[in-house]
Amino acid sequence: KENNMGKSQNTIRLEAEIAKIESKEEALKEAFKELNGCETHVKSTYNNNDTDHVRGDKYDQMYEDEQETIKGFSESLKNKKQKVLDEITANLGDLDLLKMFKSFELQISRAADAAADARAREKANKKK
C-alpha cells in the first residue's frame, strides 16, 4: 500500500536495491529453468542405425570405444550441469537472504519517513 508521505533518500535507495535483487533472482530462476531442461546425453554417431554392414572385431572395438567416450562425455556434461545448478541455487539463497535484510532496513526507513512526515505535519498544524 503506497501512501503520500515523503520518501527519504535511504528509502528510495533501498527500494531500488530490492528491485535490483528481484531482477537478479528472476534472471537466475530463468537460467536455472533453461539449464535444467538441457539434455546431457551425447548421442552416438551410429545411433544404432545401419551398422549391421560393419562387422569384425576391429569395428566392434571401435564401437565400444565410442560408447565409452560418449558415456564419459555424458557424465562430464551431467556433472558440469549439476555444478552450475548448485551454484545458481546457492546464489538464489544468498540473494534471498540479502533481500530479507534489505526489506527489514526498508521497513525501518519507511517508519522513520512516516515519523518525519508526522513531525512535519505537526509543525505545520502548530503554525496555523
XYZ file of C-alpha atoms in Angstrom:
128
model
C 0.000 0.000 0.000
C 1.566 3.269 -1.124
C 0.893 6.406 0.866
C 1.631 10.037 0.103
C 4.326 10.657 2.657
C 7.741 11.848 1.521
C 10.403 9.254 0.892
C 13.888 9.715 2.232
C 16.902 9.077 0.043
C 17.529 5.971 2.142
C 14.057 4.587 1.371
C 14.442 5.331 -2.347
C 17.889 3.665 -2.363
C 16.630 0.567 -0.544
C 13.636 0.215 -2.876
C 15.999 0.382 -5.861
C 18.351 -2.187 -4.304
C 15.481 -4.588 -3.627
C 14.196 -4.168 -7.193
C 17.699 -4.948 -8.484
C 17.907 -8.063 -6.272
C 14.499 -9.232 -7.519
C 15.621 -8.712 -11.108
C 18.730 -10.828 -10.486
C 16.590 -13.507 -8.836
C 14.281 -13.676 -11.846
C 17.241 -13.963 -14.236
C 18.788 -16.742 -12.152
C 15.475 -18.614 -11.914
C 15.111 -18.419 -15.700
C 18.695 -19.614 -16.192
C 18.067 -22.493 -13.777
C 14.916 -23.488 -15.648
C 16.645 -23.354 -19.043
C 19.729 -25.255 -17.885
C 17.694 -27.831 -16.010
C 15.868 -28.625 -19.257
C 19.095 -29.208 -21.203
C 19.878 -32.783 -22.234
C 23.278 -34.083 -21.130
C 23.248 -37.382 -23.012
C 25.574 -37.336 -26.014
C 24.183 -39.346 -28.909
C 26.144 -41.960 -30.806
C 27.128 -41.234 -34.392
C 25.859 -44.730 -35.142
C 22.512 -44.143 -33.430
C 22.024 -47.893 -33.764
C 21.143 -47.430 -37.441
C 22.665 -49.097 -40.475
C 25.586 -50.583 -38.586
C 24.883 -54.183 -39.451
C 27.054 -53.976 -42.563
C 30.190 -53.207 -40.487
C 31.416 -56.437 -38.957
C 34.544 -57.620 -37.294
C 36.424 -57.324 -34.037
C 38.139 -54.077 -35.110
C 34.813 -52.336 -35.722
C 33.239 -53.823 -32.610
C 36.138 -52.411 -30.571
C 35.761 -49.003 -32.264
C 32.057 -49.023 -31.419
C 32.730 -49.980 -27.788
C 35.409 -47.285 -27.523
C 32.996 -44.715 -28.921
C 30.316 -45.799 -26.453
C 32.757 -45.402 -23.549
C 33.774 -41.951 -24.820
C 30.132 -40.963 -25.190
C 29.383 -42.216 -21.692
C 32.317 -40.179 -20.342
C 31.211 -37.003 -22.148
C 27.636 -37.505 -20.989
C 28.748 -37.916 -17.366
C 31.023 -34.884 -17.638
C 28.204 -32.746 -19.038
C 25.820 -34.018 -16.358
C 28.330 -33.180 -13.600
C 29.045 -29.708 -15.002
C 25.329 -29.045 -15.366
C 24.732 -30.063 -11.753
C 27.619 -27.890 -10.571
C 26.131 -24.835 -12.304
C 22.633 -25.656 -10.998
C 24.056 -25.906 -7.473
C 25.842 -22.559 -7.926
C 22.624 -20.909 -9.138
C 20.743 -22.354 -6.159
C 23.402 -21.038 -3.756
C 23.262 -17.588 -5.381
C 19.464 -17.564 -5.116
C 19.784 -18.364 -1.403
C 22.278 -15.532 -0.924
C 20.049 -13.088 -2.802
C 17.009 -14.158 -0.783
C 18.885 -13.532 2.470
C 20.141 -10.161 1.210
C 16.614 -9.206 0.135
C 15.309 -10.152 3.581
C 17.850 -7.843 5.268
C 17.195 -5.017 2.789
C 13.423 -5.415 3.300
C 13.916 -5.142 7.050
C 16.018 -1.991 6.540
C 13.311 -0.651 4.221
C 10.628 -1.162 6.876
C 12.743 0.793 9.359
C 13.390 3.528 6.801
C 9.696 3.807 5.934
C 8.852 4.015 9.635
C 11.406 6.815 10.015
C 9.897 8.539 6.959
C 6.419 8.259 8.491
C 7.679 9.688 11.791
C 9.381 12.585 9.963
C 6.212 13.184 7.956
C 4.124 13.207 11.156
C 6.535 15.688 12.782
C 6.356 17.914 9.694
C 2.514 17.842 9.765
C 2.538 18.582 13.484
C 4.795 21.606 12.937
C 2.609 22.797 10.071
C -0.535 22.478 12.241
C 1.090 24.444 15.096
C 1.911 27.298 12.709
C -1.786 27.631 11.724
